[in-house]
mmCIF file of C-alpha atoms in Angstrom:
data_model
loop_
_atom_site.group_PDB
_atom_site.id
_atom_site.type_symbol
_atom_site.label_atom_id
_atom_site.label_comp_id
_atom_site.label_asym_id
_atom_site.label_seq_id
_atom_site.Cartn_x
_atom_site.Cartn_y
_atom_site.Cartn_z
ATOM 1 C CA GLN I 129 93.548 139.352 51.916
ATOM 2 C CA LYS I 130 91.993 135.990 51.043
ATOM 3 C CA PHE I 131 95.462 134.652 50.390
ATOM 4 C CA GLU I 132 96.644 135.848 53.823
ATOM 5 C CA LEU I 133 93.662 134.211 55.499
ATOM 6 C CA LEU I 134 94.313 130.988 53.630
ATOM 7 C CA GLN I 135 97.990 131.104 54.514
ATOM 8 C CA ASP I 136 97.106 131.696 58.174
ATOM 9 C CA GLU I 137 94.762 128.709 58.129
ATOM 10 C CA ILE I 138 97.442 126.519 56.554
ATOM 11 C CA CYS I 139 99.893 127.595 59.263
ATOM 12 C CA ARG I 140 97.387 126.704 61.963
ATOM 13 C CA LEU I 141 96.823 123.301 60.396
ATOM 14 C CA ASP I 142 100.597 122.736 60.167
ATOM 15 C CA VAL I 143 100.962 123.572 63.853
ATOM 16 C CA PHE I 144 98.072 121.235 64.683
ATOM 17 C CA ALA I 145 99.621 118.423 62.610
ATOM 18 C CA LYS I 146 102.914 118.793 64.512
ATOM 19 C CA ASP I 147 101.189 118.909 67.911
ATOM 20 C CA TYR I 148 98.792 116.047 67.180
ATOM 21 C CA PRO I 149 100.336 113.792 64.513
ATOM 22 C CA GLY I 150 97.914 111.419 62.827
ATOM 23 C CA LYS I 151 94.882 113.283 64.177
ATOM 24 C CA THR I 152 92.369 115.545 62.509
ATOM 25 C CA PRO I 153 90.610 118.350 64.387
ATOM 26 C CA SER I 154 87.411 116.282 64.235
ATOM 27 C CA ASP I 155 89.249 113.310 65.761
ATOM 28 C CA LEU I 156 90.487 115.435 68.637
ATOM 29 C CA ILE I 157 87.094 117.034 69.229
ATOM 30 C CA PHE I 158 85.533 113.551 69.390
ATOM 31 C CA ASP I 159 88.283 112.302 71.742
ATOM 32 C CA ARG I 160 87.787 115.283 74.047
ATOM 33 C CA GLN I 161 84.022 114.777 74.096
ATOM 34 C CA ARG I 162 84.459 111.080 74.898
ATOM 35 C CA GLN I 163 86.980 111.823 77.669
ATOM 36 C CA MET I 164 84.707 114.467 79.152
ATOM 37 C CA ALA I 165 81.718 112.093 79.155
ATOM 38 C CA GLU I 166 83.773 109.428 80.955
ATOM 39 C CA LEU I 167 85.071 111.965 83.480
ATOM 40 C CA ILE I 168 81.572 113.266 84.180
ATOM 41 C CA VAL I 169 80.452 109.731 85.070
ATOM 42 C CA ARG I 170 83.500 109.322 87.315
ATOM 43 C CA ARG I 171 82.768 112.676 88.941
ATOM 44 C CA LYS I 172 79.189 111.615 89.672
ATOM 45 C CA ASN I 173 80.343 108.323 91.221
ATOM 46 C CA THR I 174 83.073 110.053 93.221
ATOM 47 C CA ALA I 175 80.647 112.691 94.524
ATOM 48 C CA GLU I 176 78.189 109.980 95.588
ATOM 49 C CA GLU I 177 80.928 108.029 97.368
ATOM 50 C CA LEU I 178 82.122 111.231 99.057
ATOM 51 C CA ASP I 179 78.603 111.938 100.339
ATOM 52 C CA HIS I 180 78.324 108.359 101.604
ATOM 53 C CA GLN I 181 81.640 108.536 103.474
ATOM 54 C CA LYS I 182 80.655 111.879 105.005
ATOM 55 C CA GLU I 183 77.385 110.343 106.189
ATOM 56 C CA ARG I 184 79.301 107.429 107.690
ATOM 57 C CA LEU I 185 81.668 109.797 109.491
ATOM 58 C CA ALA I 186 78.711 111.774 110.847
ATOM 59 C CA SER I 187 77.223 108.517 112.139
ATOM 60 C CA TRP I 188 80.518 107.522 113.751
ATOM 61 C CA GLU I 189 80.675 110.920 115.434
ATOM 62 C CA MET I 190 77.269 110.340 117.013
ATOM 63 C CA ALA I 191 77.203 106.589 117.602
ATOM 64 C CA LYS I 192 79.389 103.610 118.324
ATOM 65 C CA VAL I 193 79.014 102.072 114.911
ATOM 66 C CA ALA I 194 77.857 103.381 111.564
ATOM 67 C CA PRO I 195 75.516 101.524 109.222
ATOM 68 C CA GLY I 196 76.593 100.723 105.702
ATOM 69 C CA ARG I 197 74.506 101.663 102.683
ATOM 70 C CA VAL I 198 72.159 98.675 102.767
ATOM 71 C CA ALA I 199 71.610 98.938 106.526
ATOM 72 C CA LYS I 200 70.938 102.673 106.242
ATOM 73 C CA GLN I 201 68.423 102.073 103.463
ATOM 74 C CA THR I 202 66.701 99.510 105.689
ATOM 75 C CA THR I 203 66.487 101.986 108.567
ATOM 76 C CA ASP I 204 65.208 104.754 106.284
ATOM 77 C CA ILE I 205 62.441 102.517 104.929
ATOM 78 C CA VAL I 206 61.345 101.534 108.439
ATOM 79 C CA LYS I 207 61.333 105.175 109.581
ATOM 80 C CA ALA I 208 59.408 106.269 106.475
ATOM 81 C CA ALA I 209 56.743 103.694 107.381
ATOM 82 C CA ASN I 210 56.467 105.286 110.871
ATOM 83 C CA MET I 211 57.620 102.126 112.612
ATOM 84 C CA THR I 212 60.056 101.794 115.467
ATOM 85 C CA CYS I 213 62.780 99.253 115.939
ATOM 86 C CA VAL I 214 66.214 98.914 117.490
ATOM 87 C CA PRO I 215 69.367 97.721 115.731
ATOM 88 C CA LEU I 216 70.284 94.100 116.347
ATOM 89 C CA HIS I 217 73.680 94.867 117.875
ATOM 90 C CA GLU I 218 72.055 96.738 120.789
ATOM 91 C CA VAL I 219 69.888 93.733 121.655
ATOM 92 C CA VAL I 220 72.858 91.357 121.350
ATOM 93 C CA ILE I 221 75.059 93.434 123.670
ATOM 94 C CA GLN I 222 72.299 93.743 126.257
ATOM 95 C CA ALA I 223 71.459 90.024 126.139
ATOM 96 C CA ALA I 224 75.103 88.916 126.311
ATOM 97 C CA GLY I 225 75.581 90.714 129.598
ATOM 98 C CA THR I 226 79.070 91.064 131.030
ATOM 99 C CA ASP I 227 80.502 87.932 129.410
ATOM 100 C CA THR I 228 83.082 89.464 127.048
ATOM 101 C CA GLU I 229 83.791 86.245 125.137
ATOM 102 C CA ARG I 230 80.089 85.563 124.586
ATOM 103 C CA LYS I 231 79.542 89.150 123.481
ATOM 104 C CA ALA I 232 82.435 88.898 121.008
ATOM 105 C CA ALA I 233 81.162 85.581 119.625
ATOM 106 C CA LEU I 234 77.596 86.842 119.198
ATOM 107 C CA LEU I 235 78.566 90.121 117.568
ATOM 108 C CA THR I 236 80.872 88.215 115.225
ATOM 109 C CA TYR I 237 78.091 85.764 114.408
ATOM 110 C CA PHE I 238 75.692 88.614 113.565
ATOM 111 C CA SER I 239 78.372 90.796 111.943
ATOM 112 C CA SER I 240 76.586 90.993 108.585
ATOM 113 C CA VAL I 241 73.299 92.138 110.144
ATOM 114 C CA LEU I 242 74.371 94.328 113.066
ATOM 115 C CA PHE I 243 71.862 97.007 112.064
ATOM 116 C CA ALA I 244 69.000 94.713 111.109
ATOM 117 C CA PRO I 245 65.708 95.857 112.669
ATOM 118 C CA VAL I 246 64.558 94.166 115.870
ATOM 119 C CA VAL I 247 60.931 94.580 116.923
ATOM 120 C CA ALA I 248 58.949 93.542 119.982
ATOM 121 C CA THR I 249 56.030 91.605 118.507
ATOM 122 C CA LYS I 250 55.228 89.300 115.612
ATOM 123 C CA ASP I 251 52.695 91.796 114.236
ATOM 124 C CA GLU I 252 55.339 94.509 114.190
ATOM 125 C CA ALA I 253 57.740 92.136 112.476
ATOM 126 C CA VAL I 254 55.138 91.406 109.773
ATOM 127 C CA ALA I 255 54.553 95.141 109.269
ATOM 128 C CA VAL I 256 58.279 95.926 108.979
ATOM 129 C CA ALA I 257 58.912 92.963 106.661
ATOM 130 C CA THR I 258 55.979 94.056 104.481
ATOM 131 C CA ALA I 259 57.297 97.632 104.278
ATOM 132 C CA LEU I 260 60.712 96.333 103.208
ATOM 133 C CA ALA I 261 59.159 94.016 100.614
ATOM 134 C CA ASP I 262 57.019 96.849 99.231
ATOM 135 C CA ALA I 263 60.216 98.863 98.806
ATOM 136 C CA ASP I 264 61.809 95.894 96.998
ATOM 137 C CA HIS I 265 64.491 95.823 99.702
ATOM 138 C CA GLU I 266 65.860 92.593 101.121
ATOM 139 C CA ALA I 267 66.732 92.580 104.831
ATOM 140 C CA PRO I 268 66.016 90.276 107.780
ATOM 141 C CA VAL I 269 63.681 91.284 110.598
ATOM 142 C CA PHE I 270 64.234 89.906 114.108
ATOM 143 C CA LEU I 271 61.950 89.360 117.106
ATOM 144 C CA HIS I 272 63.387 90.801 120.318
ATOM 145 C CA SER I 273 62.357 87.899 122.532
ATOM 146 C CA GLU I 274 63.848 85.274 120.227
ATOM 147 C CA VAL I 275 67.135 87.134 119.763
ATOM 148 C CA ALA I 276 67.467 87.675 123.508
ATOM 149 C CA LYS I 277 66.716 84.000 124.180
ATOM 150 C CA PHE I 278 69.295 82.862 121.622
ATOM 151 C CA CYS I 279 71.981 85.215 122.953
ATOM 152 C CA ALA I 280 71.382 84.214 126.557
ATOM 153 C CA GLY I 281 71.282 80.483 125.750
ATOM 154 C CA ASN I 282 74.072 77.947 125.472
ATOM 155 C CA LEU I 283 74.616 78.633 121.740
ATOM 156 C CA GLU I 284 74.102 74.961 120.961
ATOM 157 C CA GLY I 285 75.161 74.127 117.412
ATOM 158 C CA VAL I 286 77.222 77.298 117.053
ATOM 159 C CA SER I 287 80.887 76.757 116.225
ATOM 160 C CA ILE I 288 83.571 79.281 117.136
ATOM 161 C CA ALA I 289 86.968 79.236 115.419
ATOM 162 C CA ASP I 290 90.036 79.014 117.648
ATOM 163 C CA ASP I 291 91.004 82.597 116.898
ATOM 164 C CA GLY I 292 87.440 83.780 117.500
ATOM 165 C CA ARG I 293 87.255 85.510 114.131
ATOM 166 C CA THR I 294 84.692 83.143 112.606
ATOM 167 C CA VAL I 295 81.438 81.957 114.202
ATOM 168 C CA PHE I 296 78.919 79.810 112.362
ATOM 169 C CA ASN I 297 76.141 77.262 112.178
ATOM 170 C CA TYR I 298 73.632 77.712 109.326
ATOM 171 C CA MET I 299 74.889 81.312 109.068
ATOM 172 C CA LEU I 300 78.509 82.426 109.203
ATOM 173 C CA GLY I 301 79.841 85.632 110.676
ATOM 174 C CA VAL I 302 83.344 87.092 110.683
ATOM 175 C CA ARG I 303 85.010 89.533 113.037
ATOM 176 C CA THR I 304 84.644 92.891 111.310
ATOM 177 C CA ARG I 305 85.802 96.403 112.130
ATOM 178 C CA PRO I 306 82.349 97.449 113.429
ATOM 179 C CA VAL I 307 82.434 94.441 115.752
ATOM 180 C CA ASP I 308 85.859 95.501 117.018
ATOM 181 C CA CYS I 309 84.507 99.004 117.636
ATOM 182 C CA LEU I 310 81.554 97.680 119.610
ATOM 183 C CA LEU I 311 83.899 95.604 121.736
ATOM 184 C CA ASP I 312 86.564 98.327 121.986
ATOM 185 C CA PRO I 313 85.231 101.906 121.817
ATOM 186 C CA LEU I 314 88.786 103.205 121.401
ATOM 187 C CA ALA I 315 88.779 101.611 117.970
ATOM 188 C CA ILE I 316 86.154 104.172 116.982
ATOM 189 C CA GLU I 317 88.842 106.834 116.751
ATOM 190 C CA THR I 318 90.806 104.642 114.364
ATOM 191 C CA GLU I 319 87.711 104.174 112.218
ATOM 192 C CA LYS I 320 87.011 107.913 112.179
ATOM 193 C CA LYS I 321 90.614 108.597 111.195
ATOM 194 C CA CYS I 322 90.311 106.162 108.270
ATOM 195 C CA LEU I 323 87.074 107.800 107.156
ATOM 196 C CA ARG I 324 88.584 111.299 107.335
ATOM 197 C CA GLU I 325 91.512 110.130 105.211
ATOM 198 C CA ALA I 326 89.111 108.569 102.701
ATOM 199 C CA ILE I 327 87.102 111.793 102.555
ATOM 200 C CA THR I 328 90.234 113.886 101.974
ATOM 201 C CA SER I 329 91.318 111.554 99.186
ATOM 202 C CA LEU I 330 87.879 111.662 97.551
ATOM 203 C CA GLU I 331 87.775 115.460 97.792
ATOM 204 C CA THR I 332 91.150 115.613 96.045
ATOM 205 C CA ASP I 333 89.939 113.205 93.362
ATOM 206 C CA LEU I 334 86.791 115.282 92.863
ATOM 207 C CA SER I 335 88.791 118.496 92.550
ATOM 208 C CA ASN I 336 91.126 116.901 90.012
ATOM 209 C CA LEU I 337 88.175 115.588 88.011
ATOM 210 C CA ASN I 338 86.571 119.042 87.949
ATOM 211 C CA THR I 339 89.853 120.517 86.708
ATOM 212 C CA ARG I 340 90.180 117.910 83.954
ATOM 213 C CA ILE I 341 86.552 118.346 82.879
ATOM 214 C CA ALA I 342 87.014 122.119 82.734
ATOM 215 C CA SER I 343 90.103 121.664 80.539
ATOM 216 C CA LEU I 344 88.031 119.711 78.012
ATOM 217 C CA GLN I 345 85.267 122.279 77.634
ATOM 218 C CA PRO I 346 84.814 123.682 74.102
ATOM 219 C CA THR I 347 85.212 127.198 75.552
ATOM 220 C CA THR I 348 88.890 126.616 76.412
ATOM 221 C CA ASP I 349 91.607 127.989 74.120
ATOM 222 C CA LEU I 350 92.192 124.589 72.541
ATOM 223 C CA GLY I 351 88.474 123.953 72.231
ATOM 224 C CA ARG I 352 87.965 127.241 70.368
ATOM 225 C CA ARG I 353 90.991 126.618 68.146
ATOM 226 C CA LEU I 354 89.668 123.206 67.180
ATOM 227 C CA THR I 355 86.291 124.586 66.133
ATOM 228 C CA GLU I 356 88.056 127.189 63.994
ATOM 229 C CA LEU I 357 90.151 124.620 62.094
#
């Protein structure tokens, strides 16, 4: 009986050597553990990105533009501090009035801070800036009166590229997709379509990662065979 068991073990090792030349069972167990650890990290990152894209889509469904991660963190910090503000792009659009070219230039100029908080008074600005600093979060805070004055003024010192896609003085802004959506609400549907496609792709990636991780578990047939060798 011992001889039969030994012969069976030798056969299993021969089969393993043919299937995985140059590898020992320990090598393969280590490789599978390493692969699984890498895939688990990828799964975590993919799941986080999927949640973020779903949040963005939900924002696009409810509003004209959706804040990115940094802008959303800024808004969350301000709300947590029980303070009120409005996003910069709303003030810019209101101050620009019906002048489409001015509106486009201003939104392009402020494209990197469209969701920055705008408050009514200096004291409120100090409070919001302090809350952001306490949270170790960098973001500008704007005064409503000053933004409105700048947007309604002659934009002295501001340069606009011939194609209108770059506006700058001491700060430079470029024409981004959110700016296009603010200027053309129909573009929102295009943005939502892109987000839905990204979400579908991420869901597929997440499913594939879960399948691959499951295949590397020690409870699979191969995993059990390796521990028996």
